[in-house]
mmCIF file of C-alpha atoms and ligand atoms in Angstrom:
data_model
loop_
_atom_site.group_PDB
_atom_site.id
_atom_site.type_symbol
_atom_site.label_atom_id
_atom_site.label_comp_id
_atom_site.label_asym_id
_atom_site.label_seq_id
_atom_site.Cartn_x
_atom_site.Cartn_y
_atom_site.Cartn_z
ATOM 1 C CA MET A 112 27.067 -88.627 45.518
ATOM 2 C CA SER A 113 26.511 -84.854 44.865
ATOM 3 C CA LYS A 114 26.142 -83.093 48.161
ATOM 4 C CA ASP A 115 28.763 -83.097 50.992
ATOM 5 C CA ARG A 116 27.018 -84.580 54.086
ATOM 6 C CA GLU A 117 29.287 -82.283 56.353
ATOM 7 C CA THR A 118 29.550 -85.624 58.382
ATOM 8 C CA SER A 119 32.597 -86.203 60.385
ATOM 9 C CA ALA A 120 34.378 -86.750 63.790
ATOM 10 C CA ASP A 121 33.235 -83.760 65.264
ATOM 11 C CA ILE A 122 29.504 -83.164 64.097
ATOM 12 C CA ASP A 123 26.936 -84.164 66.681
ATOM 13 C CA LEU A 124 23.402 -83.653 67.113
ATOM 14 C CA PHE A 125 24.176 -80.464 68.450
ATOM 15 C CA SER A 126 26.357 -79.158 65.569
ATOM 16 C CA PRO A 127 24.776 -76.361 63.082
ATOM 17 C CA ILE A 128 24.051 -77.304 59.116
ATOM 18 C CA THR A 129 22.892 -75.778 56.534
ATOM 19 C CA LEU A 130 19.600 -76.367 55.123
ATOM 20 C CA GLY A 131 18.538 -74.444 51.483
ATOM 21 C CA GLY A 132 20.748 -71.474 52.912
ATOM 22 C CA LEU A 133 18.886 -71.592 56.081
ATOM 23 C CA ALA A 134 21.524 -71.927 59.277
ATOM 24 C CA LEU A 135 19.867 -74.282 61.488
ATOM 25 C CA PRO A 136 21.601 -73.967 65.018
ATOM 26 C CA ASN A 137 21.188 -78.530 65.682
ATOM 27 C CA ARG A 138 19.825 -81.390 64.428
ATOM 28 C CA VAL A 139 17.560 -82.169 66.944
ATOM 29 C CA ILE A 140 14.082 -81.600 64.839
ATOM 30 C CA MET A 141 10.614 -81.448 65.775
ATOM 31 C CA ALA A 142 8.119 -83.866 63.688
ATOM 32 C CA PRO A 143 5.253 -83.139 62.492
ATOM 33 C CA LEU A 144 2.628 -83.537 65.154
ATOM 34 C CA THR A 145 -1.126 -83.690 64.442
ATOM 35 C CA ARG A 146 -3.075 -81.684 67.567
ATOM 36 C CA ASN A 147 -6.385 -80.987 66.730
ATOM 37 C CA ARG A 148 -6.349 -78.072 68.161
ATOM 38 C CA ALA A 149 -7.131 -74.899 64.880
ATOM 39 C CA ALA A 150 -10.125 -73.090 65.176
ATOM 40 C CA MET A 151 -13.402 -74.322 63.924
ATOM 41 C CA PRO A 152 -15.020 -73.569 61.462
ATOM 42 C CA GLY A 153 -12.680 -72.836 59.341
ATOM 43 C CA ASN A 154 -9.826 -74.638 60.481
ATOM 44 C CA ILE A 155 -7.657 -72.355 60.929
ATOM 45 C CA PRO A 156 -4.709 -71.523 62.672
ATOM 46 C CA GLN A 157 -5.260 -69.129 66.533
ATOM 47 C CA ALA A 158 -3.434 -67.871 68.965
ATOM 48 C CA MET A 159 -2.592 -70.839 71.213
ATOM 49 C CA ASN A 160 -0.697 -72.184 68.086
ATOM 50 C CA ALA A 161 1.318 -69.837 68.077
ATOM 51 C CA ARG A 162 2.242 -70.195 71.390
ATOM 52 C CA TYR A 163 2.741 -73.564 71.086
ATOM 53 C CA TYR A 164 5.147 -73.545 68.189
ATOM 54 C CA ALA A 165 7.026 -70.503 69.832
ATOM 55 C CA GLN A 166 7.924 -72.597 72.942
ATOM 56 C CA ARG A 167 9.236 -74.807 70.610
ATOM 57 C CA ALA A 168 11.480 -72.480 68.981
ATOM 58 C CA GLY A 169 15.175 -74.031 70.173
ATOM 59 C CA ALA A 170 14.718 -76.757 67.532
ATOM 60 C CA GLY A 171 16.860 -77.015 64.679
ATOM 61 C CA LEU A 172 13.939 -77.011 62.577
ATOM 62 C CA ILE A 173 10.050 -77.083 63.271
ATOM 63 C CA ILE A 174 8.141 -79.291 60.153
ATOM 64 C CA SER A 175 4.067 -78.172 60.923
ATOM 65 C CA GLU A 176 1.608 -80.447 61.964
ATOM 66 C CA ALA A 177 0.257 -82.263 59.043
ATOM 67 C CA THR A 178 -1.893 -79.247 57.000
ATOM 68 C CA GLN A 179 -4.516 -80.010 55.009
ATOM 69 C CA VAL A 180 -3.753 -78.308 50.708
ATOM 70 C CA ALA A 181 -7.608 -78.297 50.303
ATOM 71 C CA ALA A 182 -10.903 -78.909 51.977
ATOM 72 C CA GLN A 183 -11.303 -81.908 50.144
ATOM 73 C CA GLY A 184 -8.144 -83.610 51.567
ATOM 74 C CA ILE A 185 -8.986 -83.168 55.334
ATOM 75 C CA GLY A 186 -9.070 -86.187 57.540
ATOM 76 C CA TYR A 187 -9.748 -85.239 61.113
ATOM 77 C CA PRO A 188 -11.567 -82.426 62.621
ATOM 78 C CA ALA A 189 -9.645 -79.138 63.670
ATOM 79 C CA THR A 190 -6.537 -80.232 61.641
ATOM 80 C CA PRO A 191 -5.373 -76.790 59.977
ATOM 81 C CA GLY A 192 -5.224 -76.134 56.492
ATOM 82 C CA ILE A 193 -3.257 -73.743 53.982
ATOM 83 C CA HIS A 194 -6.000 -73.072 52.150
ATOM 84 C CA SER A 195 -7.871 -69.988 52.616
ATOM 85 C CA ARG A 196 -6.937 -66.500 53.283
ATOM 86 C CA GLU A 197 -8.252 -66.459 56.975
ATOM 87 C CA GLN A 198 -5.419 -69.834 57.336
ATOM 88 C CA VAL A 199 -2.914 -68.045 55.828
ATOM 89 C CA GLN A 200 -3.071 -64.660 58.248
ATOM 90 C CA GLY A 201 -3.547 -67.772 60.766
ATOM 91 C CA TRP A 202 -0.102 -69.611 59.842
ATOM 92 C CA ARG A 203 1.326 -66.094 59.560
ATOM 93 C CA ALA A 204 1.026 -65.135 63.346
ATOM 94 C CA VAL A 205 2.727 -69.075 63.908
ATOM 95 C CA THR A 206 5.464 -67.960 61.422
ATOM 96 C CA ASP A 207 6.240 -64.561 63.078
ATOM 97 C CA ALA A 208 6.259 -66.053 66.491
ATOM 98 C CA VAL A 209 8.908 -68.542 65.628
ATOM 99 C CA HIS A 210 10.969 -66.018 63.976
ATOM 100 C CA GLU A 211 10.949 -63.891 66.834
ATOM 101 C CA LYS A 212 12.308 -66.890 68.573
ATOM 102 C CA GLY A 213 15.043 -67.235 66.414
ATOM 103 C CA GLY A 214 13.570 -70.390 64.924
ATOM 104 C CA HIS A 215 12.877 -72.142 61.565
ATOM 105 C CA ILE A 216 9.231 -73.875 60.152
ATOM 106 C CA PHE A 217 8.743 -75.817 57.602
ATOM 107 C CA VAL A 218 4.581 -76.459 56.719
ATOM 108 C CA GLN A 219 3.997 -80.473 56.008
ATOM 109 C CA LEU A 220 1.752 -80.118 53.011
ATOM 110 C CA TRP A 221 -0.730 -83.076 53.379
ATOM 111 C CA TYR A 222 -4.058 -84.469 51.159
ATOM 112 C CA CYS A 223 -5.669 -87.373 53.444
ATOM 113 C CA GLY A 224 -7.724 -89.017 50.717
ATOM 114 C CA ARG A 225 -9.172 -92.176 52.056
ATOM 115 C CA ILE A 226 -8.111 -91.968 55.824
ATOM 116 C CA SER A 227 -10.784 -89.767 55.999
ATOM 117 C CA HIS A 228 -15.187 -89.749 56.431
ATOM 118 C CA PRO A 229 -18.268 -88.004 53.968
ATOM 119 C CA ASP A 230 -18.692 -86.091 57.192
ATOM 120 C CA LEU A 231 -15.843 -84.424 57.751
ATOM 121 C CA LEU A 232 -15.889 -83.178 53.369
ATOM 122 C CA PRO A 233 -17.438 -80.553 51.455
ATOM 123 C CA ASP A 234 -21.241 -81.712 50.107
ATOM 124 C CA HIS A 235 -20.488 -85.039 52.318
ATOM 125 C CA GLN A 236 -18.021 -86.014 49.629
ATOM 126 C CA GLN A 237 -17.087 -89.662 48.920
ATOM 127 C CA PRO A 238 -12.892 -89.865 49.592
ATOM 128 C CA VAL A 239 -10.677 -90.257 47.437
ATOM 129 C CA SER A 240 -7.555 -92.389 46.680
ATOM 130 C CA ALA A 241 -5.490 -94.519 44.069
ATOM 131 C CA SER A 242 -7.694 -97.342 44.127
ATOM 132 C CA ALA A 243 -11.628 -98.013 45.408
ATOM 133 C CA ILE A 244 -10.006 -99.936 48.138
ATOM 134 C CA THR A 245 -11.326 -98.865 51.748
ATOM 135 C CA PRO A 246 -8.620 -99.565 54.435
ATOM 136 C CA ALA A 247 -9.317 -101.396 57.109
ATOM 137 C CA GLY A 248 -10.187 -99.470 61.078
ATOM 138 C CA GLU A 249 -11.942 -95.928 61.625
ATOM 139 C CA ALA A 250 -12.478 -92.224 60.871
ATOM 140 C CA VAL A 251 -12.442 -89.840 63.057
ATOM 141 C CA THR A 252 -15.512 -87.664 62.858
ATOM 142 C CA MET A 253 -17.234 -85.127 64.982
ATOM 143 C CA GLU A 254 -19.904 -87.689 65.990
ATOM 144 C CA GLY A 255 -16.603 -90.036 67.069
ATOM 145 C CA MET A 256 -15.490 -92.858 65.139
ATOM 146 C CA LYS A 257 -16.864 -94.187 62.140
ATOM 147 C CA PRO A 258 -16.036 -96.773 60.029
ATOM 148 C CA PHE A 259 -14.008 -95.881 56.941
ATOM 149 C CA VAL A 260 -16.068 -95.803 53.813
ATOM 150 C CA GLU A 261 -14.924 -97.004 50.361
ATOM 151 C CA PRO A 262 -12.990 -94.461 48.540
ATOM 152 C CA ARG A 263 -13.891 -93.242 44.982
ATOM 153 C CA ALA A 264 -10.049 -94.049 42.237
ATOM 154 C CA LEU A 265 -9.493 -90.651 41.599
ATOM 155 C CA ALA A 266 -10.054 -91.015 37.414
ATOM 156 C CA THR A 267 -6.502 -89.784 35.304
ATOM 157 C CA ASP A 268 -7.637 -86.906 34.676
ATOM 158 C CA GLU A 269 -8.761 -85.647 37.833
ATOM 159 C CA LEU A 270 -4.973 -86.298 39.339
ATOM 160 C CA PRO A 271 -3.746 -82.351 37.719
ATOM 161 C CA GLY A 272 -6.559 -80.543 39.888
ATOM 162 C CA ILE A 273 -5.263 -82.689 42.907
ATOM 163 C CA VAL A 274 -0.878 -81.622 41.708
ATOM 164 C CA ASP A 275 -3.259 -77.587 41.303
ATOM 165 C CA LEU A 276 -4.370 -78.027 45.013
ATOM 166 C CA TYR A 277 -0.306 -79.051 46.208
ATOM 167 C CA ARG A 278 0.825 -75.825 43.886
ATOM 168 C CA GLN A 279 -1.421 -73.160 45.316
ATOM 169 C CA ALA A 280 -0.791 -74.324 48.686
ATOM 170 C CA ALA A 281 2.828 -74.330 48.332
ATOM 171 C CA ALA A 282 2.629 -70.852 47.062
ATOM 172 C CA CYS A 283 0.159 -69.759 50.252
ATOM 173 C CA ALA A 284 2.554 -71.025 52.350
ATOM 174 C CA ARG A 285 4.881 -68.485 50.664
ATOM 175 C CA ASP A 286 2.773 -66.112 52.041
ATOM 176 C CA ALA A 287 2.161 -67.460 55.162
ATOM 177 C CA GLY A 288 6.076 -66.635 56.139
ATOM 178 C CA PHE A 289 6.608 -70.301 56.272
ATOM 179 C CA ASP A 290 11.044 -71.506 56.045
ATOM 180 C CA GLY A 291 9.526 -74.394 53.833
ATOM 181 C CA VAL A 292 7.636 -77.176 52.853
ATOM 182 C CA GLU A 293 7.332 -80.629 53.383
ATOM 183 C CA ILE A 294 5.454 -82.920 51.324
ATOM 184 C CA HIS A 295 4.098 -85.205 53.275
ATOM 185 C CA ALA A 296 4.449 -88.949 51.111
ATOM 186 C CA ALA A 297 4.061 -91.113 54.226
ATOM 187 C CA ASN A 298 1.689 -92.753 56.648
ATOM 188 C CA GLY A 299 -1.184 -93.666 54.425
ATOM 189 C CA TYR A 300 -2.593 -90.663 53.081
ATOM 190 C CA LEU A 301 -3.152 -89.974 49.534
ATOM 191 C CA LEU A 302 0.605 -89.734 47.737
ATOM 192 C CA ASP A 303 1.742 -92.840 50.300
ATOM 193 C CA GLN A 304 -1.707 -94.251 48.948
ATOM 194 C CA PHE A 305 -0.457 -94.556 45.371
ATOM 195 C CA LEU A 306 3.198 -95.306 46.232
ATOM 196 C CA ARG A 307 2.724 -98.285 47.739
ATOM 197 C CA ASP A 308 1.117 -101.203 45.980
ATOM 198 C CA GLY A 309 -0.945 -102.253 49.035
ATOM 199 C CA SER A 310 -3.426 -99.064 48.570
ATOM 200 C CA ASN A 311 -2.703 -98.583 44.126
ATOM 201 C CA ARG A 312 -4.099 -101.315 41.633
ATOM 202 C CA ARG A 313 -4.174 -99.063 39.059
ATOM 203 C CA ASP A 314 -3.518 -99.861 35.405
ATOM 204 C CA ASP A 315 -3.322 -96.134 34.170
ATOM 205 C CA ASN A 316 0.054 -94.398 34.405
ATOM 206 C CA TYR A 317 0.325 -93.896 38.414
ATOM 207 C CA GLY A 318 -0.700 -97.629 38.503
ATOM 208 C CA GLY A 319 2.028 -100.831 38.188
ATOM 209 C CA SER A 320 5.452 -99.896 38.299
ATOM 210 C CA LEU A 321 7.371 -98.058 40.453
ATOM 211 C CA GLU A 322 8.105 -95.438 38.753
ATOM 212 C CA ASN A 323 4.279 -94.616 37.967
ATOM 213 C CA ARG A 324 3.403 -95.494 41.525
ATOM 214 C CA SER A 325 6.209 -92.761 42.167
ATOM 215 C CA ARG A 326 4.593 -90.406 39.606
ATOM 216 C CA LEU A 327 2.036 -88.061 41.093
ATOM 217 C CA LEU A 328 5.002 -87.768 44.217
ATOM 218 C CA LEU A 329 6.849 -86.600 41.569
ATOM 219 C CA GLU A 330 4.654 -84.594 39.562
ATOM 220 C CA VAL A 331 3.496 -82.627 43.278
ATOM 221 C CA LEU A 332 7.161 -81.686 43.748
ATOM 222 C CA ASP A 333 7.528 -80.333 40.718
ATOM 223 C CA ALA A 334 4.432 -78.032 41.044
ATOM 224 C CA VAL A 335 6.171 -77.347 45.241
ATOM 225 C CA LEU A 336 9.311 -76.469 43.002
ATOM 226 C CA GLU A 337 7.386 -73.980 41.493
ATOM 227 C CA SER A 338 7.103 -71.421 44.566
ATOM 228 C CA TRP A 339 10.426 -73.031 46.288
ATOM 229 C CA GLU A 340 13.666 -73.428 45.761
ATOM 230 C CA PRO A 341 14.786 -77.332 45.889
ATOM 231 C CA GLY A 342 16.916 -76.662 49.592
ATOM 232 C CA ARG A 343 13.801 -75.706 51.124
ATOM 233 C CA VAL A 344 11.795 -78.518 50.303
ATOM 234 C CA GLY A 345 11.879 -81.862 52.101
ATOM 235 C CA VAL A 346 9.625 -85.057 51.305
ATOM 236 C CA ARG A 347 8.028 -87.536 53.858
ATOM 237 C CA ILE A 348 8.071 -91.421 53.907
ATOM 238 C CA SER A 349 7.036 -94.581 55.982
ATOM 239 C CA PRO A 350 8.729 -97.442 54.180
ATOM 240 C CA GLU A 351 7.179 -99.747 56.849
ATOM 241 C CA ASN A 352 4.923 -98.273 58.616
ATOM 242 C CA SER A 353 1.715 -100.510 58.738
ATOM 243 C CA PHE A 354 -1.032 -96.905 60.099
ATOM 244 C CA ASN A 355 -3.644 -96.620 57.988
ATOM 245 C CA ASP A 356 -3.800 -100.265 57.147
ATOM 246 C CA MET A 357 -0.744 -99.916 54.984
ATOM 247 C CA HIS A 358 1.686 -102.842 52.946
ATOM 248 C CA ASP A 359 3.402 -103.191 50.146
ATOM 249 C CA SER A 360 4.781 -106.257 48.571
ATOM 250 C CA ASP A 361 8.409 -104.922 48.511
ATOM 251 C CA PRO A 362 9.463 -101.874 50.617
ATOM 252 C CA GLN A 363 13.556 -101.617 49.883
ATOM 253 C CA THR A 364 13.048 -101.555 46.350
ATOM 254 C CA THR A 365 10.196 -99.529 46.607
ATOM 255 C CA PHE A 366 11.288 -96.582 48.444
ATOM 256 C CA ASN A 367 15.205 -97.424 47.354
ATOM 257 C CA TYR A 368 13.253 -96.392 44.434
ATOM 258 C CA VAL A 369 11.607 -93.424 45.246
ATOM 259 C CA ALA A 370 14.531 -92.366 47.124
ATOM 260 C CA LYS A 371 16.716 -92.339 44.384
ATOM 261 C CA ALA A 372 13.618 -90.638 41.650
ATOM 262 C CA LEU A 373 13.327 -87.527 44.339
ATOM 263 C CA SER A 374 17.559 -86.999 43.547
ATOM 264 C CA GLY A 375 19.200 -84.346 41.278
ATOM 265 C CA ARG A 376 17.242 -81.694 41.734
ATOM 266 C CA GLY A 377 18.519 -80.123 44.827
ATOM 267 C CA LEU A 378 16.345 -81.322 47.496
ATOM 268 C CA GLY A 379 16.281 -79.966 51.356
ATOM 269 C CA TYR A 380 15.856 -83.389 52.860
ATOM 270 C CA LEU A 381 14.385 -86.860 52.992
ATOM 271 C CA HIS A 382 12.620 -87.019 56.120
ATOM 272 C CA VAL A 383 11.820 -90.834 56.857
ATOM 273 C CA LEU A 384 10.070 -93.088 59.769
ATOM 274 C CA GLU A 385 11.959 -96.046 59.449
ATOM 275 C CA GLY A 386 10.588 -98.949 61.262
ATOM 276 C CA ASP A 387 6.414 -99.407 62.183
ATOM 277 C CA MET A 388 5.050 -96.187 63.534
ATOM 278 C CA MET A 389 3.460 -98.576 66.455
ATOM 279 C CA SER A 390 5.527 -101.450 66.957
ATOM 280 C CA GLY A 391 8.850 -99.888 65.773
ATOM 281 C CA LYS A 392 9.381 -103.339 64.451
ATOM 282 C CA THR A 393 11.815 -102.846 60.750
ATOM 283 C CA GLY A 394 12.772 -105.628 58.502
ATOM 284 C CA ILE A 395 14.475 -103.663 55.675
ATOM 285 C CA ASP A 396 17.882 -101.583 55.217
ATOM 286 C CA TYR A 397 17.366 -97.957 55.394
ATOM 287 C CA GLN A 398 20.530 -97.116 54.637
ATOM 288 C CA PRO A 399 20.075 -98.049 50.693
ATOM 289 C CA ILE A 400 17.738 -95.221 51.164
ATOM 290 C CA ARG A 401 19.665 -92.857 52.332
ATOM 291 C CA ALA A 402 22.872 -93.536 49.572
ATOM 292 C CA ALA A 403 19.468 -93.369 47.155
ATOM 293 C CA PHE A 404 19.023 -89.630 48.332
ATOM 294 C CA ASP A 405 21.206 -86.896 47.521
ATOM 295 C CA GLY A 406 20.444 -84.456 49.824
ATOM 296 C CA TYR A 407 20.092 -84.829 53.477
ATOM 297 C CA TYR A 408 18.623 -87.811 55.425
ATOM 298 C CA MET A 409 16.404 -86.839 58.934
ATOM 299 C CA ALA A 410 15.548 -90.307 60.625
ATOM 300 C CA ASN A 411 12.575 -90.386 62.787
ATOM 301 C CA ASN A 412 10.641 -92.850 64.973
ATOM 302 C CA ALA A 413 10.769 -93.333 68.242
ATOM 303 C CA TYR A 414 14.590 -91.885 68.575
ATOM 304 C CA ASP A 415 16.066 -90.886 71.887
ATOM 305 C CA LYS A 416 19.326 -89.241 72.600
ATOM 306 C CA ALA A 417 22.311 -92.030 72.689
ATOM 307 C CA ARG A 418 20.341 -93.521 69.271
ATOM 308 C CA ALA A 419 19.966 -90.041 67.990
ATOM 309 C CA GLN A 420 24.126 -89.125 68.618
ATOM 310 C CA ALA A 421 24.883 -92.410 67.077
ATOM 311 C CA ALA A 422 23.200 -92.704 64.216
ATOM 312 C CA ILE A 423 24.683 -88.296 63.688
ATOM 313 C CA THR A 424 27.835 -89.139 64.963
ATOM 314 C CA GLY A 425 28.425 -93.181 62.530
ATOM 315 C CA GLY A 426 26.959 -90.656 59.604
ATOM 316 C CA ALA A 427 23.908 -93.199 59.488
ATOM 317 C CA ALA A 428 21.632 -89.570 59.337
ATOM 318 C CA ASP A 429 22.127 -85.963 59.288
ATOM 319 C CA MET A 430 19.339 -84.884 61.661
ATOM 320 C CA VAL A 431 17.146 -86.583 63.467
ATOM 321 C CA ALA A 432 13.415 -85.594 64.024
ATOM 322 C CA PHE A 433 11.600 -86.547 67.634
ATOM 323 C CA GLY A 434 7.806 -86.478 67.753
ATOM 324 C CA LYS A 435 6.215 -87.077 71.302
ATOM 325 C CA PRO A 436 9.571 -85.628 72.870
ATOM 326 C CA PHE A 437 9.106 -82.498 71.859
ATOM 327 C CA LEU A 438 4.916 -82.028 72.443
ATOM 328 C CA ALA A 439 6.378 -82.407 75.656
ATOM 329 C CA ASN A 440 9.170 -80.864 76.093
ATOM 330 C CA PRO A 441 9.388 -77.186 74.556
ATOM 331 C CA ASP A 442 12.750 -77.072 75.817
ATOM 332 C CA LEU A 443 13.778 -80.046 74.611
ATOM 333 C CA VAL A 444 16.895 -78.861 73.061
ATOM 334 C CA GLU A 445 18.561 -77.961 76.065
ATOM 335 C CA ARG A 446 17.346 -81.028 78.137
ATOM 336 C CA LEU A 447 18.915 -83.496 75.483
ATOM 337 C CA LYS A 448 22.541 -80.911 76.388
ATOM 338 C CA GLN A 449 22.062 -81.796 79.891
ATOM 339 C CA ASP A 450 21.093 -84.775 79.673
ATOM 340 C CA ALA A 451 18.173 -83.167 81.942
ATOM 341 C CA GLU A 452 14.985 -85.684 82.790
ATOM 342 C CA LEU A 453 12.319 -84.973 80.340
ATOM 343 C CA ASN A 454 8.162 -84.541 81.028
ATOM 344 C CA LYS A 455 6.501 -87.583 80.001
ATOM 345 C CA PRO A 456 4.269 -87.135 77.331
ATOM 346 C CA ASN A 457 -0.469 -87.056 78.198
ATOM 347 C CA GLU A 458 -1.729 -88.929 75.696
ATOM 348 C CA ALA A 459 -5.243 -87.999 76.772
ATOM 349 C CA THR A 460 -4.493 -84.304 75.710
ATOM 350 C CA PHE A 461 -2.794 -85.634 72.721
ATOM 351 C CA TYR A 462 -5.963 -84.833 69.855
ATOM 352 C CA GLY A 463 -8.659 -81.832 70.207
ATOM 353 C CA GLY A 464 -8.903 -79.649 73.916
ATOM 354 C CA ASP A 465 -7.396 -76.326 74.805
ATOM 355 C CA GLU A 466 -3.958 -75.593 76.087
ATOM 356 C CA THR A 467 -4.315 -78.380 78.911
ATOM 357 C CA GLY A 468 -0.850 -80.708 77.495
ATOM 358 C CA TYR A 469 -0.223 -78.082 74.352
ATOM 359 C CA THR A 470 0.788 -75.167 75.912
ATOM 360 C CA ASP A 471 1.714 -76.049 79.640
ATOM 361 C CA TYR A 472 4.808 -78.369 79.301
ATOM 362 C CA PRO A 473 7.199 -76.986 82.172
ATOM 363 C CA THR A 474 10.208 -75.801 80.705
ATOM 364 C CA LEU A 475 13.422 -77.105 82.859
ATOM 365 C CA GLY A 476 13.579 -74.885 86.260
ATOM 366 C CA LYS A 477 9.843 -74.149 86.071
HETATM 367 C C1 PHB B 168 -2.872 -88.901 63.329
HETATM 368 O O1 PHB B 168 -3.819 -88.029 63.332
HETATM 369 O O2 PHB B 168 -2.803 -89.640 63.856
HETATM 370 C C2 PHB B 168 -1.669 -88.999 62.140
HETATM 371 C C3 PHB B 168 -1.664 -87.934 60.733
HETATM 372 C C4 PHB B 168 -0.358 -87.211 60.149
HETATM 373 C C5 PHB B 168 0.433 -88.123 60.464
HETATM 374 C C6 PHB B 168 0.414 -89.728 61.472
HETATM 375 C C7 PHB B 168 -0.846 -89.200 62.049
HETATM 376 O O3 PHB B 168 1.209 -88.874 59.604
#
């Protein structure tokens, strides 16, 4: 193990931790949360987005909502991008607002691939993926839900172009004032479509073996590392998540391999959605994945305070990311510290809309 994990008897959820030279005040991380509230047209972060994130600056670290690296990477209406000048300016206002409150924020870099629809894409393009396998389910379009269409399998010689989009977005993330980046390789989006064998039937150097299925992720990582020091880079995976019609025939072996392949570079953290996002069910062991990776391990998926404390004090995780609790509780860290009651998240206002259910969740005593 090349890196000290800073785990000892007196470390808990509220202990500081140093990530890529950043002094994080605690280990309560805000998970990436899609909220579909970027300004349209242009998918540009706007003033209410800055207010929302600044309200949550008490997190040890904020990970932004998934943010497309290019117009062709989009998969839902009104999700923000990080490829245009206007988006970089919009994000700059967000990062400034978070920094003014003493917070830290990484951007999550996203390319949706087959979880999209021609209605959302430039020139009505067909969505792309590792293989031409149509996911079960429906895309979210401006006209409501529409069945997913068959994606076009990316040609081998198109993959350097995909990597370039991440390279450019990672550079834009610096211009936008982020503290680091998280590569989204989870939840059935493009990089995950390459990693898991249920969606990857390729017979070139990007399919078949674990080495081949991990290749695009590792190439993306190298491109991101051209503009970021490794300690400021995290990667998110979701070995067992069936969301977006995903499956792998052997998630334990696949993701033990991926975790090991991501090591040796001094990366900041591996962010792991443990089990299934919907059912919470898990059938694999996450500790070998954790042990195979040489940076911090960030655990996620429906943790409450008790489970999070146990994970940190028992040494199973270095940080824990909270999604819905952070959505509904801007002062989540304070509430957890005090064992205060939590606001309940209102599902009706998760995706899209205005400040209602976004910036109006009360803090303690309000
Ligand atoms: C969603 O929009 O539902 C969504 C986006 C990104 C994720 C997971 C879910 O990683």
